[in-house]
Coordinates of C-alpha atoms in Angstrom, one line a residue:
Chain A
X95 CA -0.5 77.4 -4.1
X96 CA 0.3 75.4 -7.2
X97 CA -1.1 72.4 -5.4
X98 CA -0.7 69.2 -7.5
X99 CA -1.3 65.5 -6.9
X100 CA -0.3 62.7 -9.3
X101 CA -1.1 59.1 -8.7
X102 CA 1.3 56.7 -10.4
X103 CA 0.6 53.0 -10.9
X104 CA 2.6 50.5 -13.0
X105 CA 0.4 51.0 -16.0
X106 CA -0.6 54.7 -15.8
X107 CA -0.1 58.1 -14.3
X108 CA -3.2 60.1 -13.3
X109 CA -3.1 63.8 -12.5
X110 CA -5.8 64.3 -9.9
X111 CA -4.9 67.9 -9.1
X112 CA -3.0 70.2 -11.4
X113 CA -1.5 73.4 -10.0
X114 CA -4.5 74.4 -8.0
X115 CA -4.3 78.0 -6.6
X116 CA -7.1 78.8 -4.1
X117 CA -7.6 81.3 -1.4
X118 CA -10.5 80.8 1.0
X119 CA -11.3 83.5 3.5
X120 CA -12.1 83.1 7.2
X121 CA -15.8 82.8 7.9
X122 CA -16.6 81.7 4.4
X123 CA -18.6 78.7 3.3
X124 CA -16.6 77.7 0.2
X125 CA -17.9 75.2 -2.2
X126 CA -15.7 73.0 -4.5
X127 CA -18.0 71.9 -7.2
X128 CA -17.3 69.4 -9.9
X129 CA -18.2 66.0 -11.3
X130 CA -17.1 62.7 -9.7
X131 CA -13.4 62.2 -10.4
X132 CA -12.7 66.0 -10.8
X133 CA -10.2 66.1 -7.9
X134 CA -12.4 67.5 -5.2
X135 CA -11.8 64.7 -2.6
X136 CA -8.1 64.7 -3.4
X137 CA -8.0 68.4 -2.6
X138 CA -9.8 67.9 0.7
X139 CA -7.6 64.9 1.6
X140 CA -4.5 67.1 1.2
X141 CA -6.0 69.9 3.1
X142 CA -6.9 67.7 6.1
X143 CA -3.4 66.1 6.1
X144 CA -4.6 62.6 5.0
X145 CA -2.7 62.8 1.7
X146 CA 0.6 64.4 0.7
X147 CA 0.7 66.6 -2.4
X148 CA 3.2 65.8 -5.1
X149 CA 3.8 69.5 -5.8
X150 CA 2.9 72.9 -4.4
X151 CA 2.0 74.0 -0.9
X152 CA -1.1 74.5 1.1
X153 CA -1.9 76.3 4.4
X154 CA -5.0 75.8 6.5
X155 CA -5.7 78.3 9.3
X156 CA -2.1 79.4 8.9
X157 CA -0.5 76.0 9.2
X158 CA 1.3 74.1 6.4
X159 CA -0.5 70.8 5.7
X160 CA 2.8 68.9 5.2
X161 CA 5.2 70.3 7.9
X162 CA 2.8 71.5 10.6
X163 CA 0.1 68.9 10.4
X164 CA 0.3 68.1 14.2
X165 CA -0.6 71.7 15.1
X166 CA -3.2 71.9 12.4
X167 CA -5.2 68.7 13.2
X168 CA -6.8 69.9 16.4
X169 CA -8.2 72.9 14.5
X170 CA -10.0 71.0 11.8
X171 CA -12.6 68.4 11.3
X172 CA -13.8 66.4 8.4
X173 CA -17.2 64.7 7.6
X174 CA -17.3 62.5 4.6
X175 CA -20.5 61.3 2.9
X176 CA -21.5 58.0 1.5
X177 CA -19.2 55.8 3.5
X178 CA -21.4 54.4 6.3
X179 CA -18.8 55.0 9.0
X180 CA -19.2 54.0 12.6
X181 CA -18.4 51.3 15.1
X182 CA -21.7 49.4 14.7
X183 CA -21.5 47.8 18.2
X184 CA -21.3 51.2 20.0
X185 CA -24.2 53.4 20.9
X186 CA -24.5 56.8 19.2
X187 CA -23.7 58.9 22.3
X188 CA -20.9 56.5 23.3
X189 CA -19.0 56.8 20.0
X190 CA -19.4 60.5 19.9
X191 CA -18.1 60.8 23.5
X192 CA -15.1 58.6 22.7
X193 CA -14.1 60.8 19.8
X194 CA -14.5 63.9 22.0
X195 CA -11.9 62.3 24.3
X196 CA -9.6 61.7 21.4
X197 CA -9.8 65.4 20.9
X198 CA -9.1 66.2 24.5
X199 CA -12.4 67.7 25.4
X200 CA -13.4 67.8 29.1
X201 CA -15.9 65.0 29.6
X202 CA -18.7 67.0 31.1
X203 CA -18.8 69.8 28.5
X204 CA -18.4 67.2 25.8
X205 CA -21.5 65.3 26.9
X206 CA -23.5 68.5 27.1
X207 CA -22.3 69.5 23.6
X208 CA -23.1 66.1 22.1
X209 CA -26.6 66.1 23.6
X210 CA -27.2 69.6 22.3
X211 CA -26.1 68.7 18.8
X212 CA -28.0 65.4 18.8
X213 CA -31.1 67.3 19.8
X214 CA -30.6 69.9 17.1
X215 CA -30.2 67.2 14.4
X216 CA -33.2 65.2 15.6
X217 CA -31.1 62.3 16.9
X218 CA -31.9 62.6 20.6
X219 CA -34.3 59.7 20.5
X220 CA -31.6 57.4 19.1
X221 CA -28.7 58.6 21.3
X222 CA -28.7 55.2 23.1
X223 CA -29.3 53.1 20.1
X224 CA -26.5 50.9 18.5
X225 CA -25.0 52.5 15.5
X226 CA -25.6 49.4 13.5
X227 CA -29.3 50.0 13.8
X228 CA -29.2 53.5 12.3
X229 CA -30.3 54.4 8.8
X230 CA -27.7 55.9 6.5
X231 CA -29.2 59.3 7.0
X232 CA -29.0 59.0 10.8
X233 CA -25.4 57.8 10.5
X234 CA -24.5 60.8 8.4
X235 CA -26.1 63.2 10.9
X236 CA -24.2 61.4 13.7
X237 CA -21.0 62.0 11.7
X238 CA -21.9 65.6 11.4
X239 CA -22.3 65.8 15.1
X240 CA -18.8 64.3 15.5
X241 CA -17.5 66.9 13.1
X242 CA -19.1 69.9 14.8
X243 CA -18.8 68.9 18.5
X244 CA -15.1 69.9 18.7
X245 CA -15.8 73.3 17.3
X246 CA -13.2 73.2 14.6
X247 CA -11.8 76.4 13.1
X248 CA -12.3 74.8 9.6
X249 CA -14.8 72.1 8.9
X250 CA -14.4 70.0 5.7
X251 CA -17.5 68.5 4.3
X252 CA -16.8 66.0 1.6
X253 CA -20.0 65.2 -0.3
X254 CA -21.9 65.2 3.0
X255 CA -25.3 64.7 1.5
X256 CA -24.5 62.1 -1.1
X257 CA -27.0 59.2 -1.1
X258 CA -29.2 60.9 1.5
X259 CA -32.9 61.4 1.2
X260 CA -34.2 64.9 0.7
X261 CA -35.2 65.4 4.3
X262 CA -31.9 64.3 5.8
X263 CA -29.9 66.4 3.3
X264 CA -32.0 69.4 4.2
X265 CA -31.4 68.9 7.9
X266 CA -27.7 68.6 7.4
X267 CA -27.5 71.8 5.3
X268 CA -29.6 73.7 7.8
X269 CA -27.4 72.6 10.7
X270 CA -24.2 73.6 8.8
X271 CA -25.7 77.0 8.2
X272 CA -26.7 77.4 11.8
X273 CA -23.3 76.3 13.1
X274 CA -21.7 79.0 10.9
X275 CA -24.0 81.6 12.2
X276 CA -23.0 80.9 15.8
X277 CA -19.5 82.1 15.1
X278 CA -18.7 84.2 12.0
X279 CA -15.1 83.2 12.1
X280 CA -15.9 79.5 11.4
X281 CA -15.0 78.3 7.9
X282 CA -16.5 75.5 6.0
X283 CA -15.1 73.9 2.8
X284 CA -17.7 71.8 1.1
X285 CA -17.2 69.5 -1.9
X286 CA -20.3 68.5 -3.8
X287 CA -21.5 67.6 -7.2
X288 CA -25.0 68.8 -6.5
X289 CA -25.3 72.2 -8.2
X290 CA -28.3 73.2 -6.1
X291 CA -26.5 72.5 -2.9
X292 CA -23.6 74.6 -3.9
X293 CA -25.9 77.4 -5.1
X294 CA -28.0 77.4 -1.9
X295 CA -25.2 77.1 0.7
X296 CA -22.0 78.6 -0.6
X297 CA -20.7 82.1 -0.3
X298 CA -18.2 81.3 -3.0
X299 CA -17.6 78.4 -5.3
X300 CA -14.7 77.0 -7.3
X301 CA -15.7 74.8 -10.2
X302 CA -13.2 71.9 -10.6
X303 CA -12.8 69.7 -13.6
X304 CA -10.0 67.3 -14.4
X305 CA -7.9 68.5 -11.5
X306 CA -8.0 72.1 -12.4
X307 CA -10.0 75.1 -11.1
X308 CA -12.1 76.2 -14.1
X309 CA -13.5 79.3 -12.4
X310 CA -14.0 80.7 -8.9
X311 CA -16.5 83.2 -7.6
X312 CA -19.9 83.8 -5.9
X313 CA -22.8 81.7 -7.2
X314 CA -24.2 85.0 -8.5
X315 CA -21.1 85.9 -10.4
X316 CA -20.8 82.4 -11.9
X317 CA -24.4 82.5 -13.1
X318 CA -23.6 86.0 -14.5
X319 CA -21.2 84.2 -16.9
X320 CA -24.3 83.0 -18.7
X321 CA -26.5 86.0 -17.9
X322 CA -26.1 87.5 -21.4
X323 CA -27.0 84.2 -23.0
X324 CA -30.5 83.0 -23.7
X325 CA -31.1 79.8 -21.8
X326 CA -33.7 77.5 -23.4
X327 CA -35.1 74.2 -22.2
X328 CA -36.0 72.1 -25.2
X329 CA -37.9 68.9 -24.8
X330 CA -37.9 66.3 -27.5
X331 CA -39.6 63.0 -27.9
X332 CA -37.2 60.0 -28.4
X333 CA -35.3 59.7 -31.7
X334 CA -31.9 59.9 -33.3
X335 CA -29.1 61.5 -31.2
X336 CA -29.0 65.2 -31.7
X337 CA -26.7 66.7 -29.1
X338 CA -23.6 67.0 -31.3
X339 CA -25.6 68.5 -34.2
X340 CA -27.2 71.1 -31.9
X341 CA -23.7 72.0 -30.6
X342 CA -22.7 72.7 -34.1
X343 CA -25.5 75.2 -34.8
X344 CA -24.0 78.7 -35.1
X345 CA -24.9 80.7 -32.0
X346 CA -25.3 77.8 -29.7
X347 CA -22.8 78.4 -26.9
X348 CA -23.3 75.2 -25.1
X349 CA -25.7 72.3 -25.0
X350 CA -26.4 69.4 -22.6
X351 CA -29.1 66.8 -22.4
X352 CA -30.6 64.5 -19.8
X353 CA -33.3 61.9 -20.2
X354 CA -36.3 62.1 -17.9
X355 CA -39.6 60.2 -18.2
X356 CA -38.8 59.1 -21.8
X357 CA -38.2 62.7 -22.9
X358 CA -34.8 64.1 -23.8
X359 CA -34.5 67.5 -22.1
X360 CA -31.9 69.7 -23.7
X361 CA -30.5 72.8 -22.1
X362 CA -29.2 75.3 -24.7
X363 CA -27.3 78.5 -24.2
X364 CA -27.9 80.7 -27.2
X365 CA -26.2 84.0 -28.0
X366 CA -29.5 85.5 -28.8
X367 CA -33.2 84.6 -29.5
X368 CA -32.6 84.5 -33.2
X369 CA -30.5 81.3 -32.9
X370 CA -33.7 79.5 -31.9
X371 CA -34.9 79.4 -35.5
X372 CA -31.8 77.5 -36.5
X373 CA -32.2 75.2 -33.6
X374 CA -35.8 74.3 -34.5
X375 CA -34.8 73.8 -38.1
X376 CA -32.1 71.3 -37.1
X377 CA -34.6 69.5 -34.9
X378 CA -37.1 69.3 -37.8
X379 CA -34.5 68.0 -40.2
X380 CA -33.7 65.2 -37.7
X381 CA -37.3 64.1 -37.8
X382 CA -37.7 64.5 -34.0
X383 CA -40.8 66.0 -32.5
X384 CA -40.8 68.9 -30.0
X385 CA -42.6 68.1 -26.8
X386 CA -41.9 71.4 -25.1
X387 CA -39.9 74.7 -25.3
X388 CA -39.3 77.3 -22.6
X389 CA -36.9 80.1 -21.7
X390 CA -35.6 80.2 -18.2
X391 CA -33.2 81.9 -15.8
X392 CA -29.6 80.6 -15.9
X393 CA -28.4 78.1 -13.2
X394 CA -25.0 77.0 -12.0
X395 CA -25.4 73.9 -14.2
X396 CA -25.6 76.2 -17.2
X397 CA -22.5 78.0 -16.1
X398 CA -20.7 74.7 -15.7
X399 CA -21.8 73.6 -19.2
X400 CA -20.7 76.8 -20.7
X401 CA -17.3 76.8 -19.0
X402 CA -16.5 73.1 -19.3
X403 CA -18.3 72.5 -22.6
X404 CA -20.2 69.5 -21.3
X405 CA -22.7 68.7 -18.5
X406 CA -21.5 67.3 -15.2
X407 CA -23.0 63.9 -16.0
X408 CA -21.3 63.8 -19.3
X409 CA -18.0 64.5 -17.6
X410 CA -18.6 61.8 -15.0
X411 CA -19.5 59.3 -17.8
X412 CA -16.3 60.3 -19.6
Chain B
X1 CA -12.1 74.5 31.0
X2 CA -8.6 73.6 30.0
X3 CA -7.3 70.1 30.3
X4 CA -3.6 69.5 30.8
X5 CA -1.9 67.8 27.9
X6 CA -0.8 64.8 29.9
X7 CA -4.3 64.3 31.3
X8 CA -5.8 64.6 27.8
X9 CA -3.4 62.0 26.6
X10 CA -4.2 59.7 29.5
X11 CA -8.0 60.1 28.9
X12 CA -7.6 59.6 25.2
X13 CA -5.6 56.4 25.9
X14 CA -8.1 55.0 28.4
X15 CA -10.9 55.8 25.9
X16 CA -9.1 53.9 23.2
X17 CA -8.8 50.9 25.6
X18 CA -12.5 51.1 26.1
X19 CA -13.1 51.3 22.4
X20 CA -10.9 48.3 21.8
X21 CA -12.6 46.3 24.5
X22 CA -16.1 47.1 23.2
X23 CA -15.2 46.2 19.6
X24 CA -13.1 43.1 20.2
X25 CA -15.1 41.4 23.0
X26 CA -18.5 42.0 21.7
X27 CA -18.7 39.5 18.9
X28 CA -20.4 37.1 21.2
X29 CA -22.1 36.8 24.5
X30 CA -19.9 37.5 27.6
X31 CA -20.1 33.9 28.9
X32 CA -19.0 32.6 25.5
X33 CA -16.2 35.1 25.4
X34 CA -14.9 34.1 28.7
X35 CA -15.0 30.4 27.8
X36 CA -13.2 31.2 24.5
X37 CA -10.6 33.3 26.4
X38 CA -9.9 30.5 28.8
X39 CA -10.1 27.5 26.6
X40 CA -8.0 28.8 23.7
X41 CA -4.7 29.2 25.6
X42 CA -5.2 26.0 27.5
X43 CA -5.9 24.0 24.4
X44 CA -2.9 25.6 22.6
X45 CA -0.6 24.6 25.5
X46 CA -2.0 21.2 25.9
X47 CA -1.6 20.3 22.2
X48 CA 2.1 21.1 22.5
X49 CA 2.5 19.2 25.7
X50 CA 0.8 16.1 24.2
X51 CA 2.9 16.4 21.1
X52 CA 6.0 16.7 23.2
X53 CA 5.2 13.8 25.4
X54 CA 4.5 11.6 22.4
X55 CA 7.8 12.5 20.7
X56 CA 10.0 12.3 23.8
X57 CA 8.2 9.4 25.5
X58 CA 9.1 11.0 28.8
X59 CA 12.8 10.2 28.5
X60 CA 15.9 12.0 29.9
X61 CA 15.4 15.7 30.8
X62 CA 11.9 15.7 29.5
X63 CA 10.6 17.6 32.6
X64 CA 12.9 20.6 32.1
X65 CA 12.0 20.8 28.5
X66 CA 8.3 20.5 29.3
X67 CA 8.6 23.5 31.7
X68 CA 10.5 25.4 28.9
X69 CA 7.7 24.6 26.5
X70 CA 4.8 25.5 28.8
X71 CA 6.2 28.8 30.0
X72 CA 7.3 29.8 26.6
X73 CA 3.8 29.0 25.2
X74 CA 2.0 30.7 28.0
X75 CA 3.8 34.0 27.8
X76 CA 3.8 33.9 24.0
X77 CA 0.1 34.9 24.2
X78 CA 1.3 38.4 24.9
X79 CA 3.2 38.6 21.6
X80 CA 0.5 36.8 19.6
X81 CA -2.4 38.8 20.9
X82 CA -0.4 42.1 20.8
X83 CA 0.9 41.7 17.2
X84 CA -2.2 40.3 15.6
X85 CA -4.6 42.6 17.5
X86 CA -2.7 45.7 16.5
X87 CA -2.8 44.6 12.9
X88 CA -6.5 43.5 13.0
X89 CA -7.5 46.7 14.8
X90 CA -6.0 49.1 12.3
X91 CA -7.2 47.2 9.3
X92 CA -10.7 46.7 10.8
X93 CA -11.0 50.5 11.6
X94 CA -10.0 51.3 8.1
X95 CA -11.8 48.7 6.0
X96 CA -14.8 47.7 8.1
X97 CA -15.8 50.6 10.4
X98 CA -14.3 53.4 8.1
X99 CA -13.3 55.3 11.3
X100 CA -9.5 55.1 11.0
X101 CA -9.1 58.4 9.3
X102 CA -11.1 60.2 12.0
X103 CA -8.9 58.6 14.8
X104 CA -5.8 59.3 12.7
X105 CA -6.7 63.0 12.4
X106 CA -7.6 63.4 16.1
X107 CA -5.0 65.3 18.2
X108 CA -4.4 62.1 20.3
X109 CA -1.1 60.7 19.1
X110 CA -1.9 57.8 16.7
X111 CA 0.5 55.3 18.3
X112 CA -1.2 56.0 21.7
X113 CA -4.6 55.3 20.1
X114 CA -3.2 52.0 18.6
X115 CA -1.8 50.9 21.9
X116 CA -5.1 51.6 23.7
X117 CA -7.1 50.0 20.9
X118 CA -5.1 46.7 21.3
X119 CA -4.9 46.8 25.1
X120 CA -8.0 44.8 25.7
X121 CA -6.4 41.8 24.0
X122 CA -3.3 42.3 26.0
X123 CA -5.4 42.1 29.1
X124 CA -7.0 38.9 28.1
X125 CA -3.5 37.6 27.1
X126 CA -2.4 38.3 30.7
X127 CA -5.3 36.4 32.0
X128 CA -4.5 33.5 29.7
X129 CA -0.9 33.4 31.0
X130 CA -2.2 33.0 34.5
X131 CA -4.7 30.4 33.5
X132 CA -2.1 28.3 31.6
X133 CA 0.4 28.5 34.5
X134 CA -2.2 27.5 37.1
X135 CA -3.4 24.6 34.9
X136 CA 0.2 23.5 34.3
X137 CA 1.1 23.7 38.0
X138 CA -2.0 21.7 39.1
X139 CA -2.6 19.4 36.2
X140 CA 0.9 18.8 34.8
X141 CA 2.7 19.2 38.1
X142 CA 5.0 21.9 36.9
X143 CA 7.2 22.8 39.9
X144 CA 6.0 26.4 40.2
X145 CA 6.0 27.8 43.7
X146 CA 4.5 31.3 43.9
X147 CA 6.8 32.0 46.9
X148 CA 9.9 31.2 44.9
X149 CA 9.2 33.3 41.9
X150 CA 11.6 36.2 41.4
X151 CA 8.9 38.8 40.8
X152 CA 11.3 41.7 40.4
X153 CA 13.2 40.1 37.5
X154 CA 9.9 38.9 36.0
X155 CA 8.4 42.4 36.2
X156 CA 11.4 44.1 34.6
X157 CA 11.7 41.5 31.9
X158 CA 8.0 41.7 31.1
X159 CA 8.1 45.6 31.1
X160 CA 11.0 45.6 28.6
X161 CA 9.3 43.0 26.5
X162 CA 6.0 44.9 26.6
X163 CA 7.8 48.0 25.3
X164 CA 9.5 46.0 22.5
X165 CA 6.3 44.3 21.5
X166 CA 4.5 47.6 21.4
X167 CA 7.2 49.2 19.3
X168 CA 7.2 46.2 16.9
X169 CA 3.4 46.0 16.7
X170 CA 2.9 49.8 16.0
X171 CA 5.6 49.7 13.3
X172 CA 4.0 46.5 11.8
X173 CA 0.5 48.0 11.9
X174 CA 1.7 51.1 10.0
X175 CA 3.5 48.9 7.4
X176 CA 0.3 47.0 6.9
X177 CA -1.6 50.3 6.6
X178 CA 0.9 51.4 4.0
X179 CA 0.1 48.4 1.9
X180 CA -3.1 47.6 0.0
X181 CA -4.6 44.3 1.1
X182 CA -2.9 43.4 4.3
X183 CA -5.5 41.5 6.2
X184 CA -4.1 38.3 7.9
X185 CA -0.4 39.4 7.8
X186 CA -0.5 40.3 11.5
X187 CA -1.1 36.8 12.5
X188 CA 1.4 35.5 10.0
X189 CA 4.0 37.8 11.5
X190 CA 3.2 36.6 15.0
X191 CA 3.7 33.0 13.8
X192 CA 7.0 33.8 12.2
X193 CA 8.2 35.4 15.5
X194 CA 6.9 32.3 17.3
X195 CA 9.5 30.2 15.5
X196 CA 12.4 32.7 16.0
X197 CA 12.1 33.7 19.7
X198 CA 12.7 30.5 21.7
X199 CA 9.1 30.0 22.7
X200 CA 8.9 26.3 21.8
X201 CA 12.5 25.4 21.2
X202 CA 15.9 26.9 21.9
X203 CA 17.1 29.3 19.3
X204 CA 20.4 27.4 19.1
X205 CA 18.7 24.6 17.1
X206 CA 18.0 27.1 14.3
X207 CA 20.4 27.2 11.3
X208 CA 23.3 29.6 11.9
X209 CA 22.1 32.8 10.2
X210 CA 18.6 32.3 11.6
X211 CA 20.0 31.7 15.1
X212 CA 22.0 34.9 14.8
X213 CA 18.8 36.8 13.7
X214 CA 16.9 35.3 16.6
X215 CA 19.6 36.4 19.0
X216 CA 19.0 40.0 18.0
X217 CA 15.4 39.8 19.1
X218 CA 14.4 40.9 22.6
X219 CA 11.8 38.1 22.8
X220 CA 14.4 35.3 23.3
X221 CA 16.0 37.1 26.2
X222 CA 12.6 38.0 27.7
X223 CA 11.4 34.4 27.6
X224 CA 14.7 33.2 29.0
X225 CA 14.4 35.6 32.0
X226 CA 10.7 34.7 32.4
X227 CA 11.6 31.0 32.7
X228 CA 14.5 31.8 35.1
X229 CA 12.3 34.1 37.3
X230 CA 9.6 31.4 37.6
X231 CA 11.6 28.2 37.7
X232 CA 15.3 29.0 38.2
X233 CA 17.4 25.9 38.0
X234 CA 14.5 23.7 37.1
X235 CA 14.0 24.6 33.5
X236 CA 16.1 24.3 30.4
X237 CA 18.2 27.4 29.8
X238 CA 18.9 28.8 26.3
X239 CA 21.8 30.9 27.5
X240 CA 23.4 28.8 30.3
X241 CA 26.7 30.8 30.1
X242 CA 25.0 34.1 30.8
X243 CA 24.0 35.4 34.2
X244 CA 20.6 36.9 34.8
X245 CA 22.1 40.4 34.7
X246 CA 23.8 39.7 31.4
X247 CA 20.6 38.4 29.8
X248 CA 18.8 41.4 31.2
X249 CA 21.4 43.7 29.6
X250 CA 20.9 42.0 26.3
X251 CA 17.1 42.3 26.6
X252 CA 17.5 46.0 27.4
X253 CA 19.8 46.6 24.4
X254 CA 17.6 44.5 22.0
X255 CA 14.5 46.4 23.3
X256 CA 16.3 49.8 22.7
X257 CA 17.2 48.6 19.2
X258 CA 13.6 47.5 18.5
X259 CA 12.2 50.8 19.7
X260 CA 14.6 52.8 17.6
X261 CA 14.0 50.6 14.5
X262 CA 10.2 50.6 15.2
X263 CA 10.1 54.4 15.5
X264 CA 12.0 54.9 12.2
X265 CA 9.8 52.3 10.5
X266 CA 6.7 54.1 11.9
X267 CA 7.8 57.4 10.5
X268 CA 8.6 55.8 7.1
X269 CA 5.3 53.9 6.9
X270 CA 3.2 56.8 8.1
X271 CA 4.7 59.0 5.4
X272 CA 4.3 56.3 2.8
X273 CA 0.6 55.8 3.8
X274 CA 0.0 59.6 3.4
X275 CA 1.9 59.7 0.2
X276 CA -0.1 56.8 -1.3
X277 CA -3.4 57.9 0.2
X278 CA -3.9 54.6 2.1
X279 CA -5.1 56.0 5.4
X280 CA -8.7 56.1 4.3
X281 CA -8.5 53.7 1.4
X282 CA -11.4 51.5 0.5
X283 CA -9.8 48.2 1.4
X284 CA -11.1 44.7 1.5
X285 CA -11.6 43.4 5.0

């Protein structure tokens, strides 16, 4: 409640979290979605007791993260993405077993659990391989095994699929889903900046931007925020910048753009179909040529753009 | 199946020992590692012996000073390896292996993990003490007789010193963790202690305030008792007016002080590291 975190350096003060209020239910797969630098990892670090908040309080599984961290730690686990973690000299099974011992697991059941998870994640063949010889995808799967093997009450996944290829990311997501199905009281808190990942996996999502919760709800309810809008994909051949002018067109609720294969792909949220005429006029006046135009169903990305005013990539660049 | 807390702690500790051994001894082939572990302490001791002989020219009570020097240098390996390995281990786990936060968050008490992680180097330090003493006895005719060693005194002194070094090293590691770029400071600290603990010269030769500071350290009393236990009466004594019991009492008091100070420092540094977010910081290594 009212969770805040401020980083102070000699030259500046940065507010990473600003009075965050959040309630996550048992058995939920809760997503924290936002651009890089939004405060997602700071939130996770506080919840797993790696970082102290500068204001507010937080409880995980009933325990205060500041005063009861010793009792909380055996009940949680964290898996972070994109960090290439591991003692390279150790073998996969060896490192996992060592961490099971740091968690006080009986050796025999720990080995059985490790082998089971390695099998499920397709790592059985590399169980006796040195960690230094693993690909980043394999390393991340191994880290997921470490996170799951202790059967935590709450599992924190901090950008777990960042920098992974499509197949490895899919395997990870599948395993997380299966792990939750095994016990409906297990809770997962996932941070991601992949809209599709949040949409596919999460029961509920909080969109975070600049340290604040912008909105919270199910993926369906968030998309419903833009359900009444007309969502249009407008493709333009290269030319003069047009994003700000399109945003100024009356009836355009939000606009974002990304460049792909030399084409600028605009996503526009319009209050109704009639606005499209004004949009096309604006494009024609700019001298740019239309390469494609299509209406589509709203996505979480559209909801983000509408709520924040800019796309996630624009926020990251900013 | 439920595992008793004490058994869990012991298993966690022995696993950390295993981890430390695997990580710190695997940088080369086993044969090379053994050669390194043997040659390093011998060469360090011999360099000092040669320097000492050149400077003194074998005059006066040179033999008692030589014994003082060799025993001090041999046992110093414990402090050097302990202090620097703790520091290297914690910074390596954070900066290179990125595994520190996972060990830190595990239910095993973090200081126990740190002690286990550094224990492999303490074991090799114990081996190097033996090697240097054997070489000194055989090669330099140091008057050590295994039958005349006061093993009880030696064991108590080493146990107390071990506790003090652990407390100091854990606190130092956490201080380094609570800083940004701390690599190398562990070894520097070991070298500073080297000068202020009576390992190579009596602390009385230090300037007044420094000699007073050195007299608060348990290391000077430990090395004094070690020398007395091995070569009583045949080695230069730093505290000739104190009996063995009095030196032991001072060692016990200084150790208790170090443990108390180390514990408070650990709590402070741990909180600072969590406040600053340094436990999983991307740090240069």
